[in-house]
């Protein structure tokens, strides 16, 4: 799914935030009545992607040079974890909006359960 792809596949370069925002807006262009929710979330997603990309360049573990078995998480690791959780929450909300707006087809499991329910 193109939603999670933040790199330009042709050149392997990081996509500019403006282009990423345009891409996400195109994905949600057909969704009705949720622009007040979608636009701020898209801004948040683009911002979080930039922050996560910057944090990935930093070390996440500090190793004691005298005793390698002693290790500590760096502030960058803690920040990355928090931002990644926020990013994942935003993505879940956006994908939920897409699923809610899409025509709903019964999954095989739901069809089976509804068929079994009719036998009772």
mmCIF file of N, CA and C in Angstrom:
data_model
loop_
_atom_site.group_PDB
_atom_site.id
_atom_site.type_symbol
_atom_site.label_atom_id
_atom_site.label_comp_id
_atom_site.label_asym_id
_atom_site.label_seq_id
_atom_site.Cartn_x
_atom_site.Cartn_y
_atom_site.Cartn_z
ATOM 1 N N UNK A 1 0.843 -1.176 0.000
ATOM 2 C CA UNK A 1 0.000 0.000 0.000
ATOM 3 C C UNK A 1 0.887 1.237 0.000
ATOM 4 N N UNK A 2 0.617 2.177 -0.843
ATOM 5 C CA UNK A 2 1.459 3.357 -0.982
ATOM 6 C C UNK A 2 1.437 4.256 0.229
ATOM 7 N N UNK A 3 0.476 4.059 1.117
ATOM 8 C CA UNK A 3 0.284 4.939 2.262
ATOM 9 C C UNK A 3 1.512 5.023 3.146
ATOM 10 N N UNK A 4 2.223 3.920 3.333
ATOM 11 C CA UNK A 4 3.332 3.878 4.265
ATOM 12 C C UNK A 4 4.678 4.153 3.606
ATOM 13 N N UNK A 5 4.706 4.305 2.298
ATOM 14 C CA UNK A 5 5.957 4.482 1.583
ATOM 15 C C UNK A 5 6.390 5.935 1.664
ATOM 16 N N UNK A 6 7.458 6.225 2.430
ATOM 17 C CA UNK A 6 7.911 7.611 2.553
ATOM 18 C C UNK A 6 9.151 7.890 1.710
ATOM 19 N N UNK A 7 9.607 6.919 0.951
ATOM 20 C CA UNK A 7 10.770 7.130 0.100
ATOM 21 C C UNK A 7 10.339 7.141 -1.362
ATOM 22 N N UNK A 8 11.044 7.910 -2.156
ATOM 23 C CA UNK A 8 10.804 7.931 -3.580
ATOM 24 C C UNK A 8 11.474 6.687 -4.167
ATOM 25 N N UNK A 9 10.675 5.757 -4.656
ATOM 26 C CA UNK A 9 11.216 4.479 -5.121
ATOM 27 C C UNK A 9 12.124 4.636 -6.335
ATOM 28 N N UNK A 10 11.867 5.630 -7.161
ATOM 29 C CA UNK A 10 12.666 5.793 -8.368
ATOM 30 C C UNK A 10 14.111 6.154 -8.045
ATOM 31 N N UNK A 11 14.292 7.049 -7.089
ATOM 32 C CA UNK A 11 15.637 7.521 -6.778
ATOM 33 C C UNK A 11 16.130 7.069 -5.425
ATOM 34 N N UNK A 12 15.276 6.438 -4.626
ATOM 35 C CA UNK A 12 15.673 5.999 -3.302
ATOM 36 C C UNK A 12 15.898 7.144 -2.329
ATOM 37 N N UNK A 13 15.355 8.320 -2.666
ATOM 38 C CA UNK A 13 15.548 9.493 -1.829
ATOM 39 C C UNK A 13 14.324 9.700 -0.945
ATOM 40 N N UNK A 14 14.549 10.418 0.130
ATOM 41 C CA UNK A 14 13.445 10.763 1.025
ATOM 42 C C UNK A 14 12.543 11.766 0.318
ATOM 43 N N UNK A 15 11.248 11.560 0.425
ATOM 44 C CA UNK A 15 10.286 12.440 -0.207
ATOM 45 C C UNK A 15 10.217 13.756 0.569
ATOM 46 N N UNK A 16 10.097 14.849 -0.137
ATOM 47 C CA UNK A 16 9.962 16.158 0.502
ATOM 48 C C UNK A 16 8.622 16.206 1.232
ATOM 49 N N UNK A 17 8.592 16.918 2.363
ATOM 50 C CA UNK A 17 7.340 16.977 3.136
ATOM 51 C C UNK A 17 6.152 17.505 2.333
ATOM 52 N N UNK A 18 6.384 18.481 1.458
ATOM 53 C CA UNK A 18 5.285 19.020 0.657
ATOM 54 C C UNK A 18 4.718 17.964 -0.274
ATOM 55 N N UNK A 19 5.620 17.178 -0.879
ATOM 56 C CA UNK A 19 5.179 16.121 -1.785
ATOM 57 C C UNK A 19 4.471 15.007 -1.027
ATOM 58 N N UNK A 20 4.973 14.694 0.160
ATOM 59 C CA UNK A 20 4.340 13.658 0.975
ATOM 60 C C UNK A 20 2.938 14.091 1.372
ATOM 61 N N UNK A 21 2.790 15.357 1.732
ATOM 62 C CA UNK A 21 1.475 15.859 2.118
ATOM 63 C C UNK A 21 0.514 15.795 0.929
ATOM 64 N N UNK A 22 0.987 16.162 -0.254
ATOM 65 C CA UNK A 22 0.149 16.088 -1.456
ATOM 66 C C UNK A 22 -0.274 14.646 -1.731
ATOM 67 N N UNK A 23 0.672 13.727 -1.563
ATOM 68 C CA UNK A 23 0.373 12.313 -1.796
ATOM 69 C C UNK A 23 -0.719 11.826 -0.843
ATOM 70 N N UNK A 24 -0.593 12.171 0.430
ATOM 71 C CA UNK A 24 -1.589 11.751 1.408
ATOM 72 C C UNK A 24 -2.936 12.426 1.157
ATOM 73 N N UNK A 25 -2.918 13.687 0.753
ATOM 74 C CA UNK A 25 -4.169 14.377 0.450
ATOM 75 C C UNK A 25 -4.877 13.739 -0.742
ATOM 76 N N UNK A 26 -4.108 13.255 -1.727
ATOM 77 C CA UNK A 26 -4.707 12.569 -2.870
ATOM 78 C C UNK A 26 -5.376 11.268 -2.444
ATOM 79 N N UNK A 27 -4.767 10.571 -1.502
ATOM 80 C CA UNK A 27 -5.337 9.313 -1.020
ATOM 81 C C UNK A 27 -6.688 9.574 -0.360
ATOM 82 N N UNK A 28 -6.794 10.672 0.387
ATOM 83 C CA UNK A 28 -8.007 10.979 1.134
ATOM 84 C C UNK A 28 -8.918 11.976 0.423
ATOM 85 N N UNK A 29 -8.654 12.228 -0.843
ATOM 86 C CA UNK A 29 -9.413 13.222 -1.596
ATOM 87 C C UNK A 29 -10.897 12.864 -1.694
ATOM 88 N N UNK A 30 -11.226 11.597 -1.824
ATOM 89 C CA UNK A 30 -12.605 11.169 -2.021
ATOM 90 C C UNK A 30 -13.382 10.994 -0.722
ATOM 91 N N UNK A 31 -12.717 11.088 0.425
ATOM 92 C CA UNK A 31 -13.388 10.897 1.709
ATOM 93 C C UNK A 31 -14.228 12.131 2.011
ATOM 94 N N UNK A 32 -15.485 11.885 2.388
ATOM 95 C CA UNK A 32 -16.409 12.989 2.646
ATOM 96 C C UNK A 32 -16.488 13.322 4.133
ATOM 97 N N UNK A 33 -16.775 14.571 4.422
ATOM 98 C CA UNK A 33 -17.134 15.051 5.761
ATOM 99 C C UNK A 33 -16.086 14.810 6.843
ATOM 100 N N UNK A 34 -14.853 14.552 6.487
ATOM 101 C CA UNK A 34 -13.855 14.330 7.527
ATOM 102 C C UNK A 34 -12.622 15.205 7.312
ATOM 103 N N UNK A 35 -12.719 16.197 6.468
ATOM 104 C CA UNK A 35 -11.557 17.042 6.186
ATOM 105 C C UNK A 35 -11.059 17.739 7.453
ATOM 106 N N UNK A 36 -11.941 18.049 8.367
ATOM 107 C CA UNK A 36 -11.531 18.678 9.619
ATOM 108 C C UNK A 36 -10.679 17.756 10.468
ATOM 109 N N UNK A 37 -10.840 16.467 10.297
ATOM 110 C CA UNK A 37 -10.044 15.482 11.031
ATOM 111 C C UNK A 37 -8.806 15.094 10.229
ATOM 112 N N UNK A 38 -8.994 14.916 8.942
ATOM 113 C CA UNK A 38 -7.909 14.398 8.099
ATOM 114 C C UNK A 38 -6.766 15.389 7.935
ATOM 115 N N UNK A 39 -7.065 16.639 7.667
ATOM 116 C CA UNK A 39 -5.998 17.608 7.394
ATOM 117 C C UNK A 39 -5.018 17.757 8.559
ATOM 118 N N UNK A 40 -5.477 17.930 9.794
ATOM 119 C CA UNK A 40 -4.499 18.007 10.894
ATOM 120 C C UNK A 40 -3.732 16.702 11.097
ATOM 121 N N UNK A 41 -4.393 15.571 10.887
ATOM 122 C CA UNK A 41 -3.693 14.292 11.038
ATOM 123 C C UNK A 41 -2.627 14.101 9.970
ATOM 124 N N UNK A 42 -2.915 14.534 8.758
ATOM 125 C CA UNK A 42 -1.916 14.439 7.693
ATOM 126 C C UNK A 42 -0.718 15.323 8.022
ATOM 127 N N UNK A 43 -0.972 16.516 8.528
ATOM 128 C CA UNK A 43 0.132 17.385 8.949
ATOM 129 C C UNK A 43 0.959 16.702 10.038
ATOM 130 N N UNK A 44 0.275 16.072 10.988
ATOM 131 C CA UNK A 44 0.977 15.362 12.065
ATOM 132 C C UNK A 44 1.800 14.204 11.521
ATOM 133 N N UNK A 45 1.239 13.452 10.582
ATOM 134 C CA UNK A 45 1.956 12.307 10.002
ATOM 135 C C UNK A 45 3.221 12.774 9.298
ATOM 136 N N UNK A 46 3.108 13.824 8.513
ATOM 137 C CA UNK A 46 4.277 14.343 7.786
ATOM 138 C C UNK A 46 5.338 14.827 8.773
ATOM 139 N N UNK A 47 4.917 15.561 9.799
ATOM 140 C CA UNK A 47 5.852 16.044 10.818
ATOM 141 C C UNK A 47 6.525 14.872 11.538
ATOM 142 N N UNK A 48 5.739 13.889 11.943
ATOM 143 C CA UNK A 48 6.301 12.746 12.668
ATOM 144 C C UNK A 48 7.261 11.951 11.795
ATOM 145 N N UNK A 49 6.957 11.815 10.511
ATOM 146 C CA UNK A 49 7.870 11.117 9.605
ATOM 147 C C UNK A 49 9.221 11.824 9.539
ATOM 148 N N UNK A 50 9.195 13.150 9.488
ATOM 149 C CA UNK A 50 10.445 13.914 9.457
ATOM 150 C C UNK A 50 11.236 13.714 10.751
ATOM 151 N N UNK A 51 10.553 13.792 11.885
ATOM 152 C CA UNK A 51 11.222 13.635 13.172
ATOM 153 C C UNK A 51 11.799 12.228 13.326
ATOM 154 N N UNK A 52 11.031 11.227 12.935
ATOM 155 C CA UNK A 52 11.508 9.845 13.046
ATOM 156 C C UNK A 52 12.720 9.608 12.153
ATOM 157 N N UNK A 53 12.693 10.197 10.974
ATOM 158 C CA UNK A 53 13.829 10.052 10.051
ATOM 159 C C UNK A 53 15.094 10.645 10.670
ATOM 160 N N UNK A 54 14.969 11.795 11.311
ATOM 161 C CA UNK A 54 16.123 12.422 11.973
ATOM 162 C C UNK A 54 16.620 11.609 13.156
ATOM 163 N N UNK A 55 15.696 11.056 13.928
ATOM 164 C CA UNK A 55 16.091 10.265 15.102
ATOM 165 C C UNK A 55 16.752 8.942 14.717
ATOM 166 N N UNK A 56 16.395 8.399 13.557
ATOM 167 C CA UNK A 56 16.999 7.128 13.121
ATOM 168 C C UNK A 56 18.508 7.249 12.913
ATOM 169 N N UNK A 57 18.991 8.444 12.703
ATOM 170 C CA UNK A 57 20.419 8.666 12.476
ATOM 171 C C UNK A 57 21.223 8.695 13.772
ATOM 172 N N UNK A 58 20.539 8.762 14.908
ATOM 173 C CA UNK A 58 21.206 8.861 16.205
ATOM 174 C C UNK A 58 21.322 7.478 16.862
ATOM 175 N N UNK A 59 22.308 7.325 17.747
ATOM 176 C CA UNK A 59 22.426 6.036 18.452
ATOM 177 C C UNK A 59 21.287 5.860 19.462
ATOM 178 N N UNK A 60 20.809 4.641 19.584
ATOM 179 C CA UNK A 60 19.706 4.345 20.491
ATOM 180 C C UNK A 60 20.182 3.688 21.783
ATOM 181 N N UNK A 61 21.385 3.145 21.775
ATOM 182 C CA UNK A 61 21.914 2.465 22.957
ATOM 183 C C UNK A 61 23.294 3.015 23.275
ATOM 184 N N UNK A 62 23.515 3.302 24.549
ATOM 185 C CA UNK A 62 24.815 3.738 25.033
ATOM 186 C C UNK A 62 25.430 2.551 25.774
ATOM 187 N N UNK A 63 26.618 2.134 25.338
ATOM 188 C CA UNK A 63 27.303 0.984 25.928
ATOM 189 C C UNK A 63 28.458 1.483 26.785
ATOM 190 N N UNK A 64 28.548 0.940 27.994
ATOM 191 C CA UNK A 64 29.646 1.280 28.892
ATOM 192 C C UNK A 64 30.943 0.721 28.301
ATOM 193 N N UNK A 65 31.954 1.582 28.059
ATOM 194 C CA UNK A 65 33.196 1.090 27.434
ATOM 195 C C UNK A 65 33.964 0.112 28.323
ATOM 196 N N UNK A 66 33.808 0.207 29.631
ATOM 197 C CA UNK A 66 34.514 -0.704 30.539
ATOM 198 C C UNK A 66 33.799 -2.045 30.702
ATOM 199 N N UNK A 67 32.472 -2.048 30.574
ATOM 200 C CA UNK A 67 31.691 -3.274 30.722
ATOM 201 C C UNK A 67 30.573 -3.279 29.678
ATOM 202 N N UNK A 68 30.792 -3.929 28.526
ATOM 203 C CA UNK A 68 29.807 -3.911 27.442
ATOM 204 C C UNK A 68 28.448 -4.498 27.820
ATOM 205 N N UNK A 69 28.385 -5.238 28.928
ATOM 206 C CA UNK A 69 27.088 -5.786 29.323
ATOM 207 C C UNK A 69 26.190 -4.721 29.950
ATOM 208 N N UNK A 70 26.764 -3.578 30.295
ATOM 209 C CA UNK A 70 25.981 -2.477 30.846
ATOM 210 C C UNK A 70 25.611 -1.547 29.697
ATOM 211 N N UNK A 71 24.309 -1.480 29.424
ATOM 212 C CA UNK A 71 23.814 -0.657 28.323
ATOM 213 C C UNK A 71 22.632 0.169 28.805
ATOM 214 N N UNK A 72 22.500 1.354 28.204
ATOM 215 C CA UNK A 72 21.392 2.248 28.530
ATOM 216 C C UNK A 72 20.770 2.766 27.244
ATOM 217 N N UNK A 73 19.472 2.946 27.299
ATOM 218 C CA UNK A 73 18.792 3.578 26.166
ATOM 219 C C UNK A 73 19.097 5.074 26.190
ATOM 220 N N UNK A 74 19.354 5.626 25.032
ATOM 221 C CA UNK A 74 19.637 7.057 24.935
ATOM 222 C C UNK A 74 18.320 7.839 24.905
ATOM 223 N N UNK A 75 18.393 9.143 25.150
ATOM 224 C CA UNK A 75 17.172 9.945 25.013
ATOM 225 C C UNK A 75 16.570 9.858 23.609
ATOM 226 N N UNK A 76 17.422 9.678 22.600
ATOM 227 C CA UNK A 76 16.921 9.543 21.228
ATOM 228 C C UNK A 76 16.054 8.287 21.091
ATOM 229 N N UNK A 77 16.440 7.211 21.755
ATOM 230 C CA UNK A 77 15.660 5.978 21.696
ATOM 231 C C UNK A 77 14.299 6.167 22.352
ATOM 232 N N UNK A 78 14.289 6.849 23.473
ATOM 233 C CA UNK A 78 13.024 7.093 24.172
ATOM 234 C C UNK A 78 12.113 8.003 23.342
ATOM 235 N N UNK A 79 12.698 9.032 22.763
ATOM 236 C CA UNK A 79 11.923 9.947 21.927
ATOM 237 C C UNK A 79 11.395 9.222 20.694
ATOM 238 N N UNK A 80 12.222 8.391 20.084
ATOM 239 C CA UNK A 80 11.807 7.632 18.905
ATOM 240 C C UNK A 80 10.618 6.742 19.243
ATOM 241 N N UNK A 81 10.694 6.076 20.381
ATOM 242 C CA UNK A 81 9.616 5.182 20.797
ATOM 243 C C UNK A 81 8.307 5.954 20.966
ATOM 244 N N UNK A 82 8.360 7.107 21.612
ATOM 245 C CA UNK A 82 7.162 7.914 21.819
ATOM 246 C C UNK A 82 6.594 8.440 20.501
ATOM 247 N N UNK A 83 7.467 8.948 19.644
ATOM 248 C CA UNK A 83 7.002 9.476 18.365
ATOM 249 C C UNK A 83 6.455 8.376 17.473
ATOM 250 N N UNK A 84 7.079 7.209 17.503
ATOM 251 C CA UNK A 84 6.604 6.094 16.694
ATOM 252 C C UNK A 84 5.213 5.657 17.142
ATOM 253 N N UNK A 85 4.971 5.683 18.429
ATOM 254 C CA UNK A 85 3.647 5.340 18.938
ATOM 255 C C UNK A 85 2.604 6.366 18.464
ATOM 256 N N UNK A 86 2.951 7.630 18.504
ATOM 257 C CA UNK A 86 2.040 8.661 18.013
ATOM 258 C C UNK A 86 1.795 8.504 16.514
ATOM 259 N N UNK A 87 2.867 8.212 15.775
ATOM 260 C CA UNK A 87 2.760 8.016 14.328
ATOM 261 C C UNK A 87 1.836 6.844 14.020
ATOM 262 N N UNK A 88 2.041 5.737 14.724
ATOM 263 C CA UNK A 88 1.207 4.559 14.500
ATOM 264 C C UNK A 88 -0.255 4.843 14.822
ATOM 265 N N UNK A 89 -0.509 5.607 15.864
ATOM 266 C CA UNK A 89 -1.883 5.970 16.199
ATOM 267 C C UNK A 89 -2.523 6.818 15.100
ATOM 268 N N UNK A 90 -1.775 7.761 14.563
ATOM 269 C CA UNK A 90 -2.288 8.583 13.468
ATOM 270 C C UNK A 90 -2.589 7.727 12.237
ATOM 271 N N UNK A 91 -1.689 6.811 11.932
ATOM 272 C CA UNK A 91 -1.885 5.925 10.779
ATOM 273 C C UNK A 91 -3.117 5.055 10.980
ATOM 274 N N UNK A 92 -3.305 4.536 12.195
ATOM 275 C CA UNK A 92 -4.484 3.710 12.476
ATOM 276 C C UNK A 92 -5.770 4.514 12.265
ATOM 277 N N UNK A 93 -5.777 5.738 12.722
ATOM 278 C CA UNK A 93 -6.963 6.574 12.550
ATOM 279 C C UNK A 93 -7.226 6.830 11.072
ATOM 280 N N UNK A 94 -6.177 7.171 10.331
ATOM 281 C CA UNK A 94 -6.343 7.456 8.903
ATOM 282 C C UNK A 94 -6.781 6.222 8.126
ATOM 283 N N UNK A 95 -6.190 5.082 8.401
ATOM 284 C CA UNK A 95 -6.602 3.867 7.693
ATOM 285 C C UNK A 95 -8.017 3.458 8.100
ATOM 286 N N UNK A 96 -8.380 3.720 9.344
ATOM 287 C CA UNK A 96 -9.751 3.458 9.769
ATOM 288 C C UNK A 96 -10.745 4.325 9.016
ATOM 289 N N UNK A 97 -10.374 5.569 8.778
ATOM 290 C CA UNK A 97 -11.236 6.464 8.005
ATOM 291 C C UNK A 97 -11.378 5.949 6.581
ATOM 292 N N UNK A 98 -10.282 5.473 5.998
ATOM 293 C CA UNK A 98 -10.353 4.924 4.638
ATOM 294 C C UNK A 98 -11.248 3.695 4.592
ATOM 295 N N UNK A 99 -11.106 2.809 5.570
ATOM 296 C CA UNK A 99 -11.927 1.598 5.593
ATOM 297 C C UNK A 99 -13.395 1.938 5.808
ATOM 298 N N UNK A 100 -13.658 2.901 6.660
ATOM 299 C CA UNK A 100 -15.032 3.291 6.960
ATOM 300 C C UNK A 100 -15.699 3.891 5.732
ATOM 301 N N UNK A 101 -14.920 4.613 4.942
ATOM 302 C CA UNK A 101 -15.460 5.270 3.759
ATOM 303 C C UNK A 101 -15.600 4.312 2.579
ATOM 304 N N UNK A 102 -14.820 3.239 2.577
ATOM 305 C CA UNK A 102 -14.848 2.285 1.469
ATOM 306 C C UNK A 102 -16.129 1.457 1.538
ATOM 307 N N UNK A 103 -16.598 0.963 0.394
ATOM 308 C CA UNK A 103 -17.768 0.094 0.430
ATOM 309 C C UNK A 103 -17.454 -1.162 1.237
ATOM 310 N N UNK A 104 -18.395 -1.534 2.063
ATOM 311 C CA UNK A 104 -18.132 -2.618 3.000
ATOM 312 C C UNK A 104 -18.540 -3.958 2.389
ATOM 313 N N UNK A 105 -17.580 -4.831 2.229
ATOM 314 C CA UNK A 105 -17.832 -6.197 1.784
ATOM 315 C C UNK A 105 -17.710 -7.103 2.989
ATOM 316 N N UNK A 106 -18.555 -8.106 3.040
ATOM 317 C CA UNK A 106 -18.460 -9.059 4.141
ATOM 318 C C UNK A 106 -17.224 -9.917 3.967
ATOM 319 N N UNK A 107 -16.478 -10.041 5.037
ATOM 320 C CA UNK A 107 -15.331 -10.930 5.022
ATOM 321 C C UNK A 107 -15.852 -12.360 5.050
ATOM 322 N N UNK A 108 -15.040 -13.322 4.660
ATOM 323 C CA UNK A 108 -15.482 -14.719 4.715
ATOM 324 C C UNK A 108 -15.902 -15.143 6.122
ATOM 325 N N UNK A 109 -15.207 -14.629 7.127
ATOM 326 C CA UNK A 109 -15.566 -14.972 8.499
ATOM 327 C C UNK A 109 -16.934 -14.411 8.866
ATOM 328 N N UNK A 110 -17.191 -13.157 8.509
ATOM 329 C CA UNK A 110 -18.497 -12.565 8.813
ATOM 330 C C UNK A 110 -19.617 -13.269 8.055
ATOM 331 N N UNK A 111 -19.360 -13.640 6.807
ATOM 332 C CA UNK A 111 -20.369 -14.362 6.033
ATOM 333 C C UNK A 111 -20.668 -15.706 6.686
ATOM 334 N N UNK A 112 -19.647 -16.394 7.141
ATOM 335 C CA UNK A 112 -19.830 -17.682 7.809
ATOM 336 C C UNK A 112 -20.629 -17.513 9.099
ATOM 337 N N UNK A 113 -20.281 -16.516 9.897
ATOM 338 C CA UNK A 113 -20.975 -16.299 11.174
ATOM 339 C C UNK A 113 -22.429 -15.914 10.937
ATOM 340 N N UNK A 114 -22.675 -15.044 9.981
ATOM 341 C CA UNK A 114 -24.062 -14.656 9.725
ATOM 342 C C UNK A 114 -24.859 -15.827 9.167
ATOM 343 N N UNK A 115 -24.245 -16.707 8.380
ATOM 344 C CA UNK A 115 -24.924 -17.895 7.875
ATOM 345 C C UNK A 115 -25.241 -18.855 9.017
ATOM 346 N N UNK A 116 -24.326 -19.004 9.953
ATOM 347 C CA UNK A 116 -24.545 -19.889 11.092
ATOM 348 C C UNK A 116 -25.608 -19.316 12.030
ATOM 349 N N UNK A 117 -25.671 -18.000 12.132
ATOM 350 C CA UNK A 117 -26.630 -17.342 13.005
ATOM 351 C C UNK A 117 -28.060 -17.586 12.501
ATOM 352 N N UNK A 118 -28.237 -17.682 11.197
ATOM 353 C CA UNK A 118 -29.562 -17.897 10.611
ATOM 354 C C UNK A 118 -30.102 -19.296 10.880
ATOM 355 N N UNK A 119 -29.221 -20.259 11.172
ATOM 356 C CA UNK A 119 -29.660 -21.635 11.431
ATOM 357 C C UNK A 119 -30.309 -21.794 12.792
ATOM 358 N N UNK A 120 -30.063 -20.912 13.706
ATOM 359 C CA UNK A 120 -30.597 -21.060 15.061
ATOM 360 C C UNK A 120 -32.061 -20.775 15.159
#
